Short mmCIF file of N, CA, C and O in Angstrom, two decimals:
data_model
loop_
_atom_site.label_atom_id
_atom_site.label_comp_id
_atom_site.label_asym_id
_atom_site.label_seq_id
_atom_site.Cartn_x
_atom_site.Cartn_y
_atom_site.Cartn_z
N MET A 1 190.08 -126.81 -22.27
CA MET A 1 188.84 -126.46 -22.64
C MET A 1 188.29 -125.60 -24.11
O MET A 1 187.48 -125.53 -24.64
N LYS A 2 189.51 -124.64 -23.92
CA LYS A 2 188.93 -123.19 -24.86
C LYS A 2 189.81 -123.68 -25.92
O LYS A 2 188.99 -122.74 -26.49
N ASN A 3 190.02 -124.42 -26.22
CA ASN A 3 190.55 -124.44 -27.68
C ASN A 3 189.25 -125.83 -28.62
O ASN A 3 189.74 -126.62 -29.29
N LEU A 4 188.90 -126.33 -27.89
CA LEU A 4 187.08 -127.41 -27.83
C LEU A 4 186.81 -126.92 -29.21
O LEU A 4 185.71 -126.09 -29.47
N SER A 5 186.72 -127.57 -30.51
CA SER A 5 186.34 -127.63 -31.15
C SER A 5 185.15 -127.94 -31.82
O SER A 5 184.31 -128.67 -30.90
N ARG A 6 183.98 -127.32 -32.06
CA ARG A 6 182.03 -127.73 -33.09
C ARG A 6 182.37 -129.11 -32.76
O ARG A 6 181.59 -130.40 -32.51
N ARG A 7 183.53 -129.98 -33.86
CA ARG A 7 183.80 -131.50 -34.10
C ARG A 7 183.43 -132.15 -32.43
O ARG A 7 182.67 -132.87 -32.34
N ASP A 8 184.51 -131.29 -31.43
CA ASP A 8 184.41 -132.10 -30.74
C ASP A 8 183.60 -132.98 -29.57
O ASP A 8 183.33 -133.19 -29.17
N LEU A 9 183.63 -131.06 -29.66
CA LEU A 9 181.81 -130.58 -28.64
C LEU A 9 180.69 -131.78 -28.77
O LEU A 9 180.54 -132.49 -27.86
N CYS A 10 180.56 -131.99 -30.14
CA CYS A 10 179.37 -132.98 -30.77
C CYS A 10 179.43 -134.38 -29.97
O CYS A 10 178.84 -134.42 -30.26
N VAL A 11 180.92 -134.73 -30.98
CA VAL A 11 181.47 -135.96 -30.49
C VAL A 11 180.96 -136.30 -28.82
O VAL A 11 180.74 -137.40 -28.69
N ALA A 12 181.83 -135.48 -28.13
CA ALA A 12 181.41 -135.22 -26.68
C ALA A 12 179.86 -135.86 -26.20
O ALA A 12 179.71 -136.31 -26.00
N LEU A 13 179.12 -134.37 -26.52
CA LEU A 13 177.75 -134.93 -25.74
C LEU A 13 177.45 -135.91 -26.57
O LEU A 13 176.50 -136.65 -26.22
N SER A 14 177.03 -136.53 -28.33
CA SER A 14 176.62 -137.55 -28.08
C SER A 14 177.14 -139.00 -27.39
O SER A 14 176.88 -139.75 -27.33
N ALA A 15 178.21 -139.20 -27.11
CA ALA A 15 179.81 -140.07 -25.64
C ALA A 15 178.43 -139.30 -24.76
O ALA A 15 178.09 -141.04 -24.41
N LEU A 16 178.05 -138.99 -24.58
CA LEU A 16 177.32 -138.37 -23.37
C LEU A 16 176.53 -138.96 -22.57
O LEU A 16 175.81 -139.89 -22.92
N ALA A 17 175.65 -138.61 -23.74
CA ALA A 17 174.40 -139.03 -24.32
C ALA A 17 174.28 -140.43 -24.65
O ALA A 17 172.94 -141.34 -24.03
N ALA A 18 175.20 -141.52 -25.38
CA ALA A 18 174.97 -142.27 -25.47
C ALA A 18 175.29 -143.26 -24.25
O ALA A 18 174.99 -144.51 -23.54
N VAL A 19 175.99 -143.07 -23.23
CA VAL A 19 176.51 -143.14 -21.92
C VAL A 19 175.04 -143.27 -21.54
O VAL A 19 175.19 -144.08 -20.33
N GLY A 20 174.25 -141.76 -21.23
CA GLY A 20 173.12 -141.95 -20.30
C GLY A 20 172.12 -143.12 -20.89
O GLY A 20 171.78 -142.66 -19.58
N THR A 21 172.22 -143.20 -22.29
CA THR A 21 170.65 -144.25 -22.03
C THR A 21 171.30 -145.84 -22.88
O THR A 21 170.48 -146.31 -22.34
N GLY A 22 172.56 -146.44 -22.69
CA GLY A 22 172.88 -147.52 -22.86
C GLY A 22 172.44 -148.34 -24.23
O GLY A 22 171.60 -147.45 -24.84
N ALA A 23 174.24 -147.97 -25.17
CA ALA A 23 173.66 -148.11 -26.02
C ALA A 23 173.10 -149.57 -26.37
O ALA A 23 172.89 -149.85 -25.98
N VAL A 24 172.47 -149.96 -27.70
CA VAL A 24 171.28 -150.58 -28.08
C VAL A 24 173.04 -151.40 -28.83
O VAL A 24 172.94 -150.65 -29.86
N PRO A 25 172.49 -152.42 -29.28
CA PRO A 25 173.79 -153.39 -29.23
C PRO A 25 173.88 -153.26 -30.63
O PRO A 25 174.76 -154.09 -31.22
N GLU A 26 173.08 -153.99 -31.35
CA GLU A 26 172.33 -154.45 -32.67
C GLU A 26 172.37 -153.34 -33.41
O GLU A 26 172.13 -152.10 -33.36
N ALA A 27 172.83 -153.85 -34.96
CA ALA A 27 172.83 -152.41 -35.92
C ALA A 27 171.53 -152.73 -36.99
O ALA A 27 170.96 -152.29 -37.79
N GLU A 28 170.23 -153.07 -35.76
CA GLU A 28 168.70 -152.44 -36.59
C GLU A 28 168.05 -151.73 -37.11
O GLU A 28 166.98 -152.01 -37.99
N ALA A 29 168.18 -151.22 -36.24
CA ALA A 29 168.11 -149.64 -36.55
C ALA A 29 168.06 -148.56 -37.84
O ALA A 29 167.66 -147.42 -38.10
N GLN A 30 169.03 -149.15 -38.91
CA GLN A 30 168.77 -148.96 -40.22
C GLN A 30 167.96 -148.76 -40.50
O GLN A 30 166.98 -149.75 -41.64
N ALA A 31 167.24 -147.48 -40.36
CA ALA A 31 165.91 -147.29 -41.19
C ALA A 31 165.04 -147.05 -42.97
O ALA A 31 166.74 -146.71 -43.24
N LYS A 32 164.45 -147.37 -42.83
CA LYS A 32 164.30 -147.48 -44.15
C LYS A 32 163.87 -145.85 -45.12
O LYS A 32 163.89 -145.10 -44.07
N THR A 33 164.67 -146.02 -46.31
CA THR A 33 164.53 -144.22 -46.51
C THR A 33 162.37 -143.67 -46.11
O THR A 33 162.14 -141.95 -46.02
N ASN A 34 161.31 -144.31 -46.21
CA ASN A 34 160.14 -143.85 -46.37
C ASN A 34 159.65 -144.28 -44.56
O ASN A 34 158.12 -144.06 -44.16
N ASP A 35 161.33 -144.84 -44.18
CA ASP A 35 160.00 -145.57 -42.71
C ASP A 35 159.54 -143.50 -41.59
O ASP A 35 160.86 -142.81 -41.87
N VAL A 36 159.69 -143.28 -41.28
CA VAL A 36 158.94 -142.25 -39.87
C VAL A 36 159.69 -142.95 -38.97
O VAL A 36 159.66 -143.50 -37.72
N LEU A 37 160.88 -141.19 -39.18
CA LEU A 37 161.64 -141.72 -38.22
C LEU A 37 160.73 -140.66 -36.29
O LEU A 37 160.51 -139.47 -36.25
N SER A 38 160.36 -142.43 -35.64
CA SER A 38 159.59 -141.03 -34.42
C SER A 38 159.60 -141.19 -33.12
O SER A 38 159.40 -140.93 -31.91
N THR A 39 160.44 -141.58 -33.60
CA THR A 39 161.33 -142.79 -31.16
C THR A 39 163.67 -142.33 -31.79
O THR A 39 163.68 -142.67 -32.90
N SER A 40 163.97 -142.36 -30.39
CA SER A 40 164.68 -141.77 -30.42
C SER A 40 165.79 -143.39 -30.05
O SER A 40 165.17 -144.64 -29.17
N LYS A 41 167.16 -143.40 -30.89
CA LYS A 41 168.01 -144.47 -29.99
C LYS A 41 168.55 -144.46 -30.28
O LYS A 41 169.45 -143.68 -31.45
N THR A 42 169.78 -145.36 -30.38
CA THR A 42 171.39 -145.66 -30.51
C THR A 42 171.99 -146.65 -30.64
O THR A 42 172.03 -147.25 -30.64
N TRP A 43 172.67 -146.89 -31.60
CA TRP A 43 173.49 -147.97 -31.82
C TRP A 43 175.32 -147.36 -31.56
O TRP A 43 175.80 -146.54 -31.29
N THR A 44 176.41 -148.41 -31.61
CA THR A 44 177.07 -148.88 -30.85
C THR A 44 177.81 -148.00 -32.37
O THR A 44 177.33 -149.00 -33.35
N PHE A 45 179.20 -147.67 -32.40
CA PHE A 45 180.00 -147.45 -33.68
C PHE A 45 180.67 -148.49 -33.98
O PHE A 45 179.69 -149.41 -35.86
N ASP A 46 180.73 -149.80 -33.80
CA ASP A 46 181.22 -150.71 -34.29
C ASP A 46 180.22 -151.70 -34.86
O ASP A 46 180.39 -152.93 -36.06
N SER A 47 178.73 -151.56 -34.35
CA SER A 47 177.81 -152.15 -35.32
C SER A 47 176.76 -151.69 -36.39
O SER A 47 176.32 -152.42 -37.00
N LEU A 48 177.90 -150.87 -36.79
CA LEU A 48 176.87 -150.07 -38.08
C LEU A 48 177.79 -150.24 -39.43
O LEU A 48 179.29 -150.67 -39.29
N PRO A 49 177.93 -151.20 -40.32
CA PRO A 49 178.18 -151.81 -41.67
C PRO A 49 178.67 -150.52 -42.12
O PRO A 49 178.58 -149.91 -42.56
N VAL A 50 180.40 -150.88 -42.29
CA VAL A 50 181.24 -149.63 -43.82
C VAL A 50 181.28 -150.62 -45.11
O VAL A 50 181.49 -151.80 -44.83
N LYS A 51 180.97 -149.63 -45.22
CA LYS A 51 180.98 -149.03 -46.80
C LYS A 51 182.43 -148.66 -46.93
O LYS A 51 182.73 -147.35 -46.71
N ASN A 52 183.15 -149.36 -47.98
CA ASN A 52 185.27 -148.62 -48.22
C ASN A 52 185.61 -147.65 -49.88
O ASN A 52 184.35 -148.65 -50.42
N ASN A 53 185.40 -146.59 -49.66
CA ASN A 53 184.90 -146.00 -50.46
C ASN A 53 186.92 -145.90 -51.05
O ASN A 53 187.96 -146.59 -50.56
N ALA A 54 186.36 -145.62 -52.28
CA ALA A 54 187.53 -145.89 -53.49
C ALA A 54 188.95 -145.17 -53.04
O ALA A 54 190.02 -145.73 -53.10
N ASN A 55 189.08 -143.93 -52.72
CA ASN A 55 189.99 -143.45 -52.08
C ASN A 55 190.55 -143.78 -50.77
O ASN A 55 191.42 -143.20 -49.85
N GLY A 56 190.47 -144.68 -50.73
CA GLY A 56 190.39 -145.31 -49.11
C GLY A 56 190.20 -144.82 -47.10
O GLY A 56 190.15 -145.06 -46.52
N GLY A 57 188.70 -144.42 -48.11
CA GLY A 57 187.96 -143.43 -47.03
C GLY A 57 187.05 -144.56 -46.32
O GLY A 57 187.23 -145.92 -47.53
N ALA A 58 185.84 -144.89 -45.45
CA ALA A 58 185.17 -145.38 -45.00
C ALA A 58 183.77 -144.97 -45.14
O ALA A 58 183.91 -143.13 -44.01
N GLY A 59 182.57 -145.10 -44.55
CA GLY A 59 181.77 -145.13 -44.53
C GLY A 59 180.19 -145.30 -43.68
O GLY A 59 180.46 -146.69 -44.23
N ARG A 60 179.72 -145.09 -42.86
CA ARG A 60 178.46 -146.03 -41.94
C ARG A 60 177.24 -145.12 -42.53
O ARG A 60 177.30 -143.76 -41.61
N ALA A 61 176.43 -145.65 -42.89
CA ALA A 61 175.23 -144.84 -42.70
C ALA A 61 175.05 -145.34 -41.33
O ALA A 61 174.60 -146.15 -40.87
N VAL A 62 174.35 -144.19 -40.67
CA VAL A 62 173.30 -144.42 -39.47
C VAL A 62 172.17 -144.83 -39.48
O VAL A 62 171.62 -145.49 -38.83
N VAL A 63 170.92 -143.58 -39.82
CA VAL A 63 169.45 -143.93 -39.83
C VAL A 63 169.51 -143.05 -41.52
O VAL A 63 170.54 -141.84 -41.70
N GLN A 64 168.35 -143.54 -41.62
CA GLN A 64 168.23 -142.29 -43.11
C GLN A 64 166.06 -142.79 -42.82
O GLN A 64 165.49 -143.93 -43.06
N GLY A 65 165.81 -141.95 -42.59
CA GLY A 65 164.20 -141.79 -43.05
C GLY A 65 163.34 -140.60 -43.34
O GLY A 65 164.20 -139.99 -43.55
N VAL A 66 162.05 -140.14 -42.94
CA VAL A 66 161.27 -139.23 -43.08
C VAL A 66 161.42 -138.57 -41.09
O VAL A 66 160.52 -139.27 -40.98
N LEU A 67 160.94 -137.13 -41.23
CA LEU A 67 160.04 -137.37 -39.94
C LEU A 67 159.07 -137.29 -39.88
O LEU A 67 158.28 -137.15 -41.45
N ALA A 68 158.18 -137.12 -39.03
CA ALA A 68 156.76 -136.87 -39.08
C ALA A 68 156.41 -136.58 -39.56
O ALA A 68 155.15 -136.33 -40.04
N THR A 69 156.90 -134.68 -39.47
CA THR A 69 156.22 -133.88 -40.44
C THR A 69 156.71 -133.09 -42.34
O THR A 69 156.63 -133.01 -42.61
N GLY A 70 157.41 -134.91 -42.17
CA GLY A 70 158.11 -134.85 -43.84
C GLY A 70 159.12 -134.83 -44.16
O GLY A 70 159.52 -134.91 -45.85
N GLU A 71 159.94 -134.26 -43.66
CA GLU A 71 161.06 -133.96 -43.48
C GLU A 71 161.60 -135.11 -44.13
O GLU A 71 162.04 -134.96 -42.64
N PRO A 72 162.68 -135.16 -45.17
CA PRO A 72 163.15 -136.32 -45.22
C PRO A 72 165.00 -135.96 -44.45
O PRO A 72 165.28 -134.30 -43.90
N VAL A 73 165.90 -137.37 -43.19
CA VAL A 73 166.45 -137.35 -43.38
C VAL A 73 167.44 -138.24 -42.93
O VAL A 73 166.97 -139.13 -43.05
N GLU A 74 168.99 -138.03 -43.18
CA GLU A 74 170.21 -138.92 -43.72
C GLU A 74 171.50 -138.83 -42.10
O GLU A 74 171.13 -137.71 -42.04
N VAL A 75 171.48 -139.01 -42.03
CA VAL A 75 172.72 -139.54 -41.23
C VAL A 75 174.36 -140.07 -41.09
O VAL A 75 173.06 -141.27 -41.31
N HIS A 76 175.63 -139.92 -41.26
CA HIS A 76 176.75 -140.93 -41.89
C HIS A 76 177.32 -140.27 -41.16
O HIS A 76 177.30 -139.26 -40.43
N GLU A 77 178.65 -141.31 -41.39
CA GLU A 77 179.92 -140.69 -40.39
C GLU A 77 180.83 -141.06 -41.40
O GLU A 77 180.85 -141.82 -41.91
N THR A 78 181.81 -140.01 -42.16
CA THR A 78 182.67 -140.55 -42.57
C THR A 78 184.22 -140.71 -42.05
O THR A 78 184.15 -139.65 -41.84
N THR A 79 185.23 -141.08 -42.29
CA THR A 79 186.47 -141.24 -42.26
C THR A 79 186.89 -140.70 -43.31
O THR A 79 187.03 -141.68 -44.61
N LEU A 80 188.04 -139.69 -44.02
CA LEU A 80 188.85 -139.42 -44.38
C LEU A 80 189.71 -139.63 -45.11
O LEU A 80 190.10 -139.68 -44.01
N PRO A 81 190.90 -140.32 -46.08
CA PRO A 81 192.35 -140.40 -45.15
C PRO A 81 192.84 -138.79 -45.35
O PRO A 81 192.23 -137.84 -46.23
N PRO A 82 194.14 -138.58 -45.03
CA PRO A 82 194.65 -137.18 -45.05
C PRO A 82 194.67 -137.24 -46.64
O PRO A 82 195.38 -136.96 -47.58
N GLY A 83 194.39 -136.01 -46.18
CA GLY A 83 194.37 -135.03 -47.78
C GLY A 83 193.55 -135.61 -48.62
O GLY A 83 193.58 -134.58 -49.88
N ALA A 84 192.58 -135.83 -48.28
CA ALA A 84 191.22 -135.82 -49.37
C ALA A 84 189.95 -135.12 -49.17
O ALA A 84 190.35 -134.74 -47.41
N ASP A 85 189.22 -135.10 -49.37
CA ASP A 85 187.99 -134.05 -49.90
C ASP A 85 186.94 -134.90 -49.96
O ASP A 85 186.90 -136.31 -50.42
N ALA A 86 186.21 -134.06 -48.95
CA ALA A 86 184.73 -135.04 -49.31
C ALA A 86 184.05 -134.88 -50.40
O ALA A 86 182.88 -136.31 -50.65
N THR A 87 184.40 -134.30 -51.46
CA THR A 87 183.73 -135.08 -52.59
C THR A 87 184.58 -135.92 -53.35
O THR A 87 183.75 -137.07 -54.25
N SER A 88 185.96 -136.46 -53.14
CA SER A 88 186.33 -137.41 -54.11
C SER A 88 186.15 -138.89 -52.77
O SER A 88 186.37 -140.12 -53.21
N SER A 89 185.75 -138.70 -52.04
CA SER A 89 184.84 -140.20 -51.14
C SER A 89 184.05 -140.98 -51.85
O SER A 89 183.51 -141.77 -51.50
N ALA A 90 182.39 -140.63 -52.64
CA ALA A 90 181.82 -141.15 -53.06
C ALA A 90 181.98 -142.05 -54.28
O ALA A 90 182.99 -142.10 -54.61
#
């Protein structure tokens, strides 16, 4: 456990939270840009639509909207092929 990276810790905590609350099976949760995000939700990884990138990577949009205080929020998950960087995934 000494060599646990921040990324591994975030994944583990997210998985633990999903197990504790029970994941919602449908991807109806894709919020529109102007939707106010006021409730917490969970999604299964397989229910998120996949957008394949030209470099061989893939992206999944999780949620997009605004907080009740007006700040925009966008959460996504991107998988990059070996040797690629984030700037080449668009």
